[in-house]
Amino acid sequence: MLTLLTNAEIFAPDLLGSGSILIAGEKIAYLGTELPALQAALEVSVHDLGGAPVVPGLIDGHAHITGGGGETGASSRVPPLHLSSFTSAGVTSVVGVLGTDDLTRSTESLVTQTYGLREEGLSAWCHTGGYHIPMTTLTGSARGDIVFLDPVIGVGELALSDHRSSQPTLNEVLRIASESHVAGLMTGKAGIVHFHMGDGPRGLEMLEQAIKTSEIPARVFNPTHVNRNRPLLEQAIALARHGCFIDATAFPDGHIDPGVSAADAYLEFREAGCRIDRFTISSDGGGCLPAFDSDGRLTRFGVGVSQTLPDTLTELVGLGVPLEEALAPLTCNVADLLKLHHKGRLAVGMDADLVILDGDLGVRDVMARGKWHMQDHQTVRRGMYESTK
Ligand code: ZN
């Protein structure tokens, strides 16, 4: 029940310096420079970290937890993601989405997969809907799903400026945003619409219009994949000035062109004077990463993985960003966007989701809700049907 981490370099993600962290059950019970005195009768598991950095568990705000894909036929449907595909990447919280394939995948299966990951020790939520309109929902409306289903915190990923979208009108987008916003108010949940942005030349025009012509707060409109091409990134920098949270995708190597990496996108945001506390990075894990020619024919295919998140952290630090700053788009910024008040920071009373990094900033140990999932680079907890090979 009690775990004491001593001699830790604590990044909360702000750098707090050397100290110790006491975990009781699923929560952080103490964090500070003192070594807490504990009664001998208490059973405490003590770990001397030898000065290793301890950081908050990463929050992946966009993953296809049921598996995405399906663009090249039924056999291209990606299988559901296993527990350790997240934890081995230092991800302790995830938000599941449906994408292109919101027909053979349903909100029912997404919500159930979310519950499954929770049972296995991860913290998990999901959005209702998918690329298309009319939206797939469980209760019959996005508002109903957010209000009545505990894991559902918003709508997404709704596709815009993409040949795979439903080509929604401004009024349709506003109607959906209003549903999510009002349901968010009723529940204290995020109440956002997470927009999949495609490669189309219209880019973020519709979101610009939506913010200008409605009373809905800008934070409700949350575009992702904004780094997939340069014009879109420049539009995102302009849109951010309205107060939106902007999400970049950590594409794997070989899938960045013609866009820019999430790390480079962050630097451009910072240099443009945008609010860097409103910049987040997600993996698109389990989603397909297709490229199409002008006839809409598939020319390339890949699958996103959460590992690109810690890789992006390393890249950011390599580009000269201090670790405490580089952590924010992967931890506290995401928690703020999603209103996950007990996530994304290390502090007393917060959930015990943390990652211990090695000398190369690689993921060495991972604790999710107070339980070890990775120890010394080894996965120690697996999903029910995961191979141990
Ligand atoms: Zn997408």
CSV table of C-alpha atoms and ligand atoms in Angstrom, one decimal:
chain,number,residue,atom,x,y,z
A,1,MET,CA,0.0,0.0,0.0
A,2,LEU,CA,2.9,2.4,0.7
A,3,THR,CA,5.8,3.2,-1.6
A,4,LEU,CA,8.5,5.6,-0.8
A,5,LEU,CA,10.7,7.1,-3.5
A,6,THR,CA,13.9,8.7,-2.1
A,7,ASN,CA,16.7,10.7,-3.7
A,8,ALA,CA,14.4,11.7,-6.6
A,9,GLU,CA,14.9,14.7,-8.9
A,10,ILE,CA,11.3,15.9,-9.0
A,11,PHE,CA,9.8,17.5,-12.0
A,12,ALA,CA,6.2,18.3,-11.2
A,13,PRO,CA,6.6,19.2,-14.1
A,14,ASP,CA,8.1,22.3,-12.7
A,15,LEU,CA,11.5,21.5,-11.3
A,16,LEU,CA,11.2,21.1,-7.5
A,17,GLY,CA,14.7,19.7,-7.0
A,18,SER,CA,15.8,16.7,-5.0
A,19,GLY,CA,13.4,15.1,-2.6
A,20,SER,CA,11.1,12.1,-1.8
A,21,ILE,CA,7.6,11.0,-2.8
A,22,LEU,CA,5.3,8.8,-0.7
A,23,ILE,CA,2.6,7.0,-2.5
A,24,ALA,CA,-0.3,5.6,-0.5
A,25,GLY,CA,-2.8,3.5,-2.5
A,26,GLU,CA,-3.4,5.4,-5.7
A,27,LYS,CA,-2.5,8.8,-4.5
A,28,ILE,CA,0.6,10.9,-3.7
A,29,ALA,CA,0.5,11.3,0.1
A,30,TYR,CA,3.8,13.3,0.5
A,31,LEU,CA,6.1,15.1,-1.8
A,32,GLY,CA,9.0,17.3,-0.7
A,33,THR,CA,12.6,17.7,0.4
A,34,GLU,CA,12.1,15.9,3.8
A,35,LEU,CA,12.3,12.2,4.3
A,36,PRO,CA,8.9,11.4,5.9
A,37,ALA,CA,9.3,9.4,9.2
A,38,LEU,CA,7.1,6.3,9.0
A,39,GLN,CA,6.1,4.0,11.8
A,40,ALA,CA,8.1,0.7,11.8
A,41,ALA,CA,4.8,-1.2,11.9
A,42,LEU,CA,3.9,0.1,8.4
A,43,GLU,CA,5.0,-2.0,5.5
A,44,VAL,CA,6.8,0.4,3.1
A,45,SER,CA,8.5,-0.4,-0.2
A,46,VAL,CA,11.5,2.0,-0.4
A,47,HIS,CA,13.2,2.8,-3.7
A,48,ASP,CA,16.4,4.9,-3.8
A,49,LEU,CA,16.3,6.6,-7.2
A,50,GLY,CA,19.9,7.8,-7.0
A,51,GLY,CA,19.0,11.3,-8.4
A,52,ALA,CA,17.0,10.0,-11.4
A,53,PRO,CA,14.3,12.4,-12.7
A,54,VAL,CA,10.7,11.6,-11.7
A,55,VAL,CA,8.1,13.2,-14.0
A,56,PRO,CA,4.3,13.0,-14.2
A,57,GLY,CA,2.8,10.2,-16.2
A,58,LEU,CA,2.2,11.2,-19.8
A,59,ILE,CA,-1.4,11.9,-21.0
A,60,ASP,CA,-2.1,10.8,-24.6
A,61,GLY,CA,-5.1,12.8,-25.6
A,62,HIS,CA,-5.7,11.1,-28.9
A,63,ALA,CA,-5.3,7.3,-29.4
A,64,HIS,CA,-7.4,4.8,-31.3
A,65,ILE,CA,-7.7,2.4,-28.4
A,66,THR,CA,-10.1,0.1,-30.3
A,67,GLY,CA,-7.6,0.2,-33.2
A,68,GLY,CA,-8.2,2.5,-36.1
A,69,GLY,CA,-7.5,2.1,-39.8
A,70,GLY,CA,-9.7,0.3,-42.3
A,71,GLU,CA,-8.8,2.6,-45.2
A,72,THR,CA,-7.5,-0.2,-47.5
A,73,GLY,CA,-10.2,-2.8,-46.8
A,74,ALA,CA,-11.4,-4.8,-43.8
A,75,SER,CA,-8.0,-6.5,-43.2
A,76,SER,CA,-6.4,-3.0,-42.6
A,77,ARG,CA,-8.4,-2.5,-39.4
A,78,VAL,CA,-5.8,-2.1,-36.6
A,79,PRO,CA,-6.3,-4.5,-33.7
A,80,PRO,CA,-7.2,-3.0,-30.2
A,81,LEU,CA,-4.2,-1.6,-28.3
A,82,HIS,CA,-2.8,-3.6,-25.4
A,83,LEU,CA,-2.1,-2.0,-22.0
A,84,SER,CA,1.7,-2.1,-22.3
A,85,SER,CA,1.6,-0.2,-25.6
A,86,PHE,CA,0.8,2.8,-23.5
A,87,THR,CA,2.6,2.1,-20.2
A,88,SER,CA,5.9,1.1,-22.0
A,89,ALA,CA,5.8,4.6,-23.4
A,90,GLY,CA,5.3,6.3,-20.1
A,91,VAL,CA,1.6,6.9,-20.8
A,92,THR,CA,-0.6,6.5,-17.8
A,93,SER,CA,-3.7,8.3,-19.0
A,94,VAL,CA,-5.3,8.0,-22.5
A,95,VAL,CA,-8.3,9.4,-24.4
A,96,GLY,CA,-9.7,7.0,-26.9
A,97,VAL,CA,-11.3,8.2,-30.2
A,98,LEU,CA,-13.0,6.8,-33.3
A,99,GLY,CA,-11.8,8.1,-36.6
A,100,THR,CA,-12.5,7.2,-40.3
A,101,ASP,CA,-14.0,3.9,-39.3
A,102,ASP,CA,-16.9,5.0,-37.1
A,103,LEU,CA,-19.2,2.5,-38.8
A,104,THR,CA,-17.7,-1.0,-37.9
A,105,ARG,CA,-16.4,0.6,-34.7
A,106,SER,CA,-19.0,2.0,-32.3
A,107,THR,CA,-19.2,4.2,-29.3
A,108,GLU,CA,-20.3,1.0,-27.5
A,109,SER,CA,-17.0,-0.8,-28.3
A,110,LEU,CA,-15.0,2.4,-27.5
A,111,VAL,CA,-16.6,2.9,-24.1
A,112,THR,CA,-16.1,-0.8,-23.3
A,113,GLN,CA,-12.4,-0.7,-24.3
A,114,THR,CA,-12.0,2.3,-22.1
A,115,TYR,CA,-13.5,0.4,-19.1
A,116,GLY,CA,-11.1,-2.5,-20.0
A,117,LEU,CA,-8.0,-0.3,-19.8
A,118,ARG,CA,-9.2,1.1,-16.5
A,119,GLU,CA,-9.6,-2.4,-15.1
A,120,GLU,CA,-6.0,-3.1,-16.1
A,121,GLY,CA,-4.8,0.0,-14.1
A,122,LEU,CA,-4.6,2.7,-16.7
A,123,SER,CA,-6.6,5.9,-16.5
A,124,ALA,CA,-8.8,6.2,-19.6
A,125,TRP,CA,-11.5,8.3,-21.1
A,126,CYS,CA,-13.0,8.7,-24.6
A,127,HIS,CA,-14.8,11.0,-26.9
A,128,THR,CA,-18.1,10.2,-28.6
A,129,GLY,CA,-18.7,10.4,-32.3
A,130,GLY,CA,-15.9,10.0,-34.9
A,131,TYR,CA,-15.1,11.5,-38.3
A,132,HIS,CA,-18.6,11.7,-39.5
A,133,ILE,CA,-22.0,13.3,-39.2
A,134,PRO,CA,-24.6,12.0,-38.2
A,135,MET,CA,-22.4,11.0,-35.3
A,136,THR,CA,-22.1,7.6,-33.9
A,137,THR,CA,-23.3,7.8,-30.2
A,138,LEU,CA,-24.5,5.4,-27.6
A,139,THR,CA,-27.4,7.3,-26.1
A,140,GLY,CA,-28.6,8.9,-29.3
A,141,SER,CA,-26.9,12.3,-28.8
A,142,ALA,CA,-23.4,13.6,-28.0
A,143,ARG,CA,-24.9,15.6,-25.1
A,144,GLY,CA,-26.5,12.4,-23.6
A,145,ASP,CA,-23.2,10.4,-24.0
A,146,ILE,CA,-21.2,13.1,-22.1
A,147,VAL,CA,-23.8,13.6,-19.4
A,148,PHE,CA,-24.7,9.9,-18.8
A,149,LEU,CA,-21.5,8.0,-19.6
A,150,ASP,CA,-18.7,8.4,-17.1
A,151,PRO,CA,-15.8,7.9,-19.6
A,152,VAL,CA,-17.1,10.2,-22.3
A,153,ILE,CA,-15.6,13.7,-21.9
A,154,GLY,CA,-16.2,15.3,-25.4
A,155,VAL,CA,-16.7,14.8,-29.1
A,156,GLY,CA,-14.1,13.6,-31.6
A,157,GLU,CA,-12.3,13.2,-33.7
A,158,LEU,CA,-14.7,15.1,-36.1
A,159,ALA,CA,-13.1,15.4,-39.5
A,160,LEU,CA,-12.7,18.8,-41.3
A,161,SER,CA,-10.8,19.7,-44.5
A,162,ASP,CA,-10.4,16.1,-45.4
A,163,HIS,CA,-11.8,14.0,-48.3
A,164,ARG,CA,-12.8,11.4,-45.7
A,165,SER,CA,-15.0,13.9,-43.8
A,166,SER,CA,-18.8,14.4,-44.1
A,167,GLN,CA,-18.1,17.8,-45.5
A,168,PRO,CA,-20.0,19.4,-42.5
A,169,THR,CA,-21.4,22.8,-42.8
A,170,LEU,CA,-20.6,25.6,-40.3
A,171,ASN,CA,-24.1,25.2,-38.7
A,172,GLU,CA,-23.6,21.5,-38.2
A,173,VAL,CA,-20.2,22.1,-36.5
A,174,LEU,CA,-21.7,24.8,-34.3
A,175,ARG,CA,-24.5,22.6,-33.3
A,176,ILE,CA,-22.2,19.8,-32.2
A,177,ALA,CA,-19.9,22.2,-30.4
A,178,SER,CA,-22.8,23.6,-28.5
A,179,GLU,CA,-23.9,20.1,-27.4
A,180,SER,CA,-20.4,19.3,-26.2
A,181,HIS,CA,-20.0,22.6,-24.4
A,182,VAL,CA,-23.3,22.5,-22.6
A,183,ALA,CA,-22.8,18.8,-21.6
A,184,GLY,CA,-19.4,19.9,-20.3
A,185,LEU,CA,-21.0,22.6,-18.1
A,186,MET,CA,-23.5,20.1,-16.8
A,187,THR,CA,-20.8,17.6,-15.7
A,188,GLY,CA,-17.6,19.5,-15.1
A,189,LYS,CA,-16.1,17.5,-18.0
A,190,ALA,CA,-13.9,18.9,-20.8
A,191,GLY,CA,-16.9,19.4,-23.2
A,192,ILE,CA,-14.6,20.0,-26.2
A,193,VAL,CA,-14.8,19.0,-29.9
A,194,HIS,CA,-11.5,17.4,-30.9
A,195,PHE,CA,-11.3,18.1,-34.7
A,196,HIS,CA,-9.3,15.9,-37.0
A,197,MET,CA,-7.7,18.3,-39.5
A,198,GLY,CA,-7.0,16.8,-43.0
A,199,ASP,CA,-4.7,18.1,-45.7
A,200,GLY,CA,-7.4,20.1,-47.5
A,201,PRO,CA,-6.6,23.7,-48.5
A,202,ARG,CA,-9.5,25.0,-46.4
A,203,GLY,CA,-7.5,24.2,-43.4
A,204,LEU,CA,-8.8,25.8,-40.2
A,205,GLU,CA,-11.1,28.3,-42.0
A,206,MET,CA,-14.3,26.8,-40.6
A,207,LEU,CA,-13.0,26.9,-37.0
A,208,GLU,CA,-12.0,30.5,-37.5
A,209,GLN,CA,-15.6,31.2,-38.6
A,210,ALA,CA,-17.1,29.2,-35.8
A,211,ILE,CA,-15.2,31.2,-33.2
A,212,LYS,CA,-16.0,34.5,-34.8
A,213,THR,CA,-19.7,33.9,-35.4
A,214,SER,CA,-20.8,32.1,-32.2
A,215,GLU,CA,-20.9,32.6,-28.5
A,216,ILE,CA,-19.2,29.2,-27.8
A,217,PRO,CA,-15.8,29.7,-26.0
A,218,ALA,CA,-12.8,29.2,-28.2
A,219,ARG,CA,-11.4,26.4,-25.9
A,220,VAL,CA,-14.3,24.1,-27.1
A,221,PHE,CA,-12.7,24.1,-30.6
A,222,ASN,CA,-9.7,21.8,-30.4
A,223,PRO,CA,-7.9,21.0,-33.7
A,224,THR,CA,-5.4,18.2,-33.9
A,225,HIS,CA,-2.8,17.1,-36.5
A,226,VAL,CA,-2.1,20.8,-37.1
A,227,ASN,CA,1.6,20.0,-37.9
A,228,ARG,CA,0.7,17.7,-40.8
A,229,ASN,CA,1.6,20.5,-43.3
A,230,ARG,CA,3.1,24.0,-43.1
A,231,PRO,CA,0.1,26.1,-44.1
A,232,LEU,CA,-2.1,24.3,-41.5
A,233,LEU,CA,0.5,25.0,-38.8
A,234,GLU,CA,0.6,28.7,-39.7
A,235,GLN,CA,-3.2,28.8,-39.5
A,236,ALA,CA,-3.1,27.1,-36.2
A,237,ILE,CA,-0.7,29.7,-34.8
A,238,ALA,CA,-3.2,32.3,-35.9
A,239,LEU,CA,-6.2,30.4,-34.4
A,240,ALA,CA,-4.4,29.9,-31.1
A,241,ARG,CA,-4.6,33.7,-30.6
A,242,HIS,CA,-8.3,33.3,-30.0
A,243,GLY,CA,-7.5,31.1,-26.9
A,244,CYS,CA,-7.9,27.6,-28.5
A,245,PHE,CA,-5.8,24.7,-27.3
A,246,ILE,CA,-3.9,23.4,-30.3
A,247,ASP,CA,-2.8,19.7,-30.6
A,248,ALA,CA,0.1,18.5,-32.6
A,249,THR,CA,0.6,14.8,-33.6
A,250,ALA,CA,3.9,13.1,-32.7
A,251,PHE,CA,4.3,11.4,-36.1
A,252,PRO,CA,6.7,8.4,-36.2
A,253,ASP,CA,9.9,8.9,-38.3
A,254,GLY,CA,9.1,8.5,-42.0
A,255,HIS,CA,5.6,10.0,-41.6
A,256,ILE,CA,6.4,13.6,-40.8
A,257,ASP,CA,6.9,14.9,-44.4
A,258,PRO,CA,5.3,17.2,-45.7
A,259,GLY,CA,4.6,18.5,-42.2
A,260,VAL,CA,6.9,19.3,-39.3
A,261,SER,CA,7.6,17.3,-36.2
A,262,ALA,CA,5.6,18.0,-33.0
A,263,ALA,CA,8.8,19.3,-31.4
A,264,ASP,CA,9.5,21.7,-34.2
A,265,ALA,CA,5.8,22.8,-34.2
A,266,TYR,CA,6.2,23.6,-30.4
A,267,LEU,CA,9.2,25.8,-31.0
A,268,GLU,CA,7.4,27.7,-33.8
A,269,PHE,CA,4.5,28.2,-31.4
A,270,ARG,CA,6.8,29.5,-28.8
A,271,GLU,CA,8.6,31.8,-31.2
A,272,ALA,CA,5.3,33.2,-32.5
A,273,GLY,CA,4.5,34.3,-28.9
A,274,CYS,CA,1.5,31.9,-28.6
A,275,ARG,CA,0.4,30.7,-25.1
A,276,ILE,CA,2.6,27.6,-24.8
A,277,ASP,CA,0.3,26.4,-21.9
A,278,ARG,CA,-2.3,25.8,-24.6
A,279,PHE,CA,-0.2,23.6,-26.8
A,280,THR,CA,-0.5,19.8,-26.5
A,281,ILE,CA,1.0,16.8,-28.2
A,282,SER,CA,-0.7,13.4,-28.8
A,283,SER,CA,0.3,10.2,-30.5
A,284,ASP,CA,-2.6,9.1,-32.8
A,285,GLY,CA,-1.6,5.6,-31.4
A,286,GLY,CA,-3.4,2.7,-33.1
A,287,GLY,CA,-4.5,5.0,-35.9
A,288,CYS,CA,-3.5,4.5,-39.4
A,289,LEU,CA,-1.2,7.1,-40.9
A,290,PRO,CA,-2.2,7.1,-44.6
A,291,ALA,CA,-1.1,9.3,-47.4
A,292,PHE,CA,-3.3,9.8,-50.5
A,293,ASP,CA,-2.7,11.0,-54.0
A,294,SER,CA,-4.9,13.6,-55.8
A,295,ASP,CA,-7.4,10.9,-56.8
A,296,GLY,CA,-7.8,9.9,-53.2
A,297,ARG,CA,-5.8,6.7,-53.7
A,298,LEU,CA,-3.7,5.4,-50.8
A,299,THR,CA,0.0,5.8,-51.4
A,300,ARG,CA,1.4,5.0,-47.9
A,301,PHE,CA,0.2,3.4,-44.7
A,302,GLY,CA,1.5,3.1,-41.1
A,303,VAL,CA,0.3,2.9,-37.6
A,304,GLY,CA,0.7,5.5,-34.8
A,305,VAL,CA,2.3,4.4,-31.5
A,306,SER,CA,2.4,6.1,-28.1
A,307,GLN,CA,6.2,5.7,-28.0
A,308,THR,CA,6.4,8.8,-30.2
A,309,LEU,CA,5.5,10.9,-27.1
A,310,PRO,CA,8.6,10.1,-25.0
A,311,ASP,CA,10.6,10.3,-28.3
A,312,THR,CA,9.3,13.9,-28.8
A,313,LEU,CA,10.2,14.7,-25.2
A,314,THR,CA,13.8,13.6,-26.0
A,315,GLU,CA,13.7,15.6,-29.2
A,316,LEU,CA,12.5,18.8,-27.4
A,317,VAL,CA,15.3,18.5,-24.8
A,318,GLY,CA,17.8,17.9,-27.6
A,319,LEU,CA,16.6,21.1,-29.2
A,320,GLY,CA,17.4,23.0,-26.0
A,321,VAL,CA,14.0,23.1,-24.3
A,322,PRO,CA,14.4,22.6,-20.5
A,323,LEU,CA,12.9,19.3,-19.4
A,324,GLU,CA,10.3,21.0,-17.1
A,325,GLU,CA,9.1,23.0,-20.1
A,326,ALA,CA,9.2,20.1,-22.6
A,327,LEU,CA,7.0,18.0,-20.3
A,328,ALA,CA,4.1,20.4,-20.2
A,329,PRO,CA,2.5,19.7,-23.6
A,330,LEU,CA,2.5,16.0,-22.7
A,331,THR,CA,1.3,16.3,-19.1
A,332,CYS,CA,-0.2,19.4,-17.4
A,333,ASN,CA,-1.4,21.2,-20.6
A,334,VAL,CA,-3.4,18.1,-21.6
A,335,ALA,CA,-4.8,17.8,-18.1
A,336,ASP,CA,-5.9,21.4,-18.2
A,337,LEU,CA,-7.6,21.1,-21.6
A,338,LEU,CA,-9.4,17.9,-20.5
A,339,LYS,CA,-10.2,19.1,-17.0
A,340,LEU,CA,-8.5,16.1,-15.5
A,341,HIS,CA,-7.8,17.9,-12.3
A,342,HIS,CA,-6.1,15.0,-10.6
A,343,LYS,CA,-3.7,14.3,-13.5
A,344,GLY,CA,-0.7,15.8,-15.2
A,345,ARG,CA,1.1,17.1,-12.1
A,346,LEU,CA,3.0,15.7,-9.2
A,347,ALA,CA,1.6,17.1,-5.9
A,348,VAL,CA,0.1,15.8,-2.7
A,349,GLY,CA,-3.4,14.5,-3.4
A,350,MET,CA,-2.8,13.9,-7.1
A,351,ASP,CA,-3.1,10.5,-8.6
A,352,ALA,CA,0.2,8.5,-8.3
A,353,ASP,CA,0.9,8.4,-12.1
A,354,LEU,CA,4.6,8.9,-12.6
A,355,VAL,CA,7.6,8.0,-14.8
A,356,ILE,CA,11.2,7.6,-13.8
A,357,LEU,CA,13.6,8.5,-16.6
A,358,ASP,CA,17.0,7.0,-17.3
A,359,GLY,CA,20.1,9.0,-18.2
A,360,ASP,CA,19.0,9.3,-21.8
A,361,LEU,CA,15.6,10.5,-20.8
A,362,GLY,CA,14.2,7.1,-21.8
A,363,VAL,CA,11.3,5.6,-19.8
A,364,ARG,CA,12.8,3.4,-17.1
A,365,ASP,CA,10.0,2.9,-14.5
A,366,VAL,CA,6.3,3.6,-14.8
A,367,MET,CA,3.7,3.8,-12.0
A,368,ALA,CA,0.0,4.2,-12.9
A,369,ARG,CA,-2.5,4.8,-10.1
A,370,GLY,CA,0.0,3.7,-7.5
A,371,LYS,CA,1.0,0.4,-9.2
A,372,TRP,CA,4.2,-0.4,-11.0
A,373,HIS,CA,3.8,-1.2,-14.7
A,374,MET,CA,7.4,-0.9,-15.8
A,375,GLN,CA,10.4,-1.5,-13.6
A,376,ASP,CA,14.0,-1.1,-14.8
A,377,HIS,CA,12.9,-1.0,-18.5
A,378,GLN,CA,10.8,-4.2,-18.1
A,379,THR,CA,7.1,-4.5,-18.4
A,380,VAL,CA,5.8,-6.0,-15.1
A,381,ARG,CA,2.1,-5.7,-15.7
A,382,ARG,CA,0.3,-6.8,-18.9
A,383,GLY,CA,-3.2,-6.8,-20.3
A,384,MET,CA,-5.1,-10.0,-20.1
A,385,TYR,CA,-4.5,-11.2,-23.7
A,386,GLU,CA,-1.0,-9.7,-24.2
A,387,SER,CA,1.8,-12.0,-25.3
A,388,THR,CA,4.7,-12.1,-22.9
A,389,LYS,CA,7.1,-12.5,-25.8
B,1,ZN,ZN,-7.2,12.0,-37.1
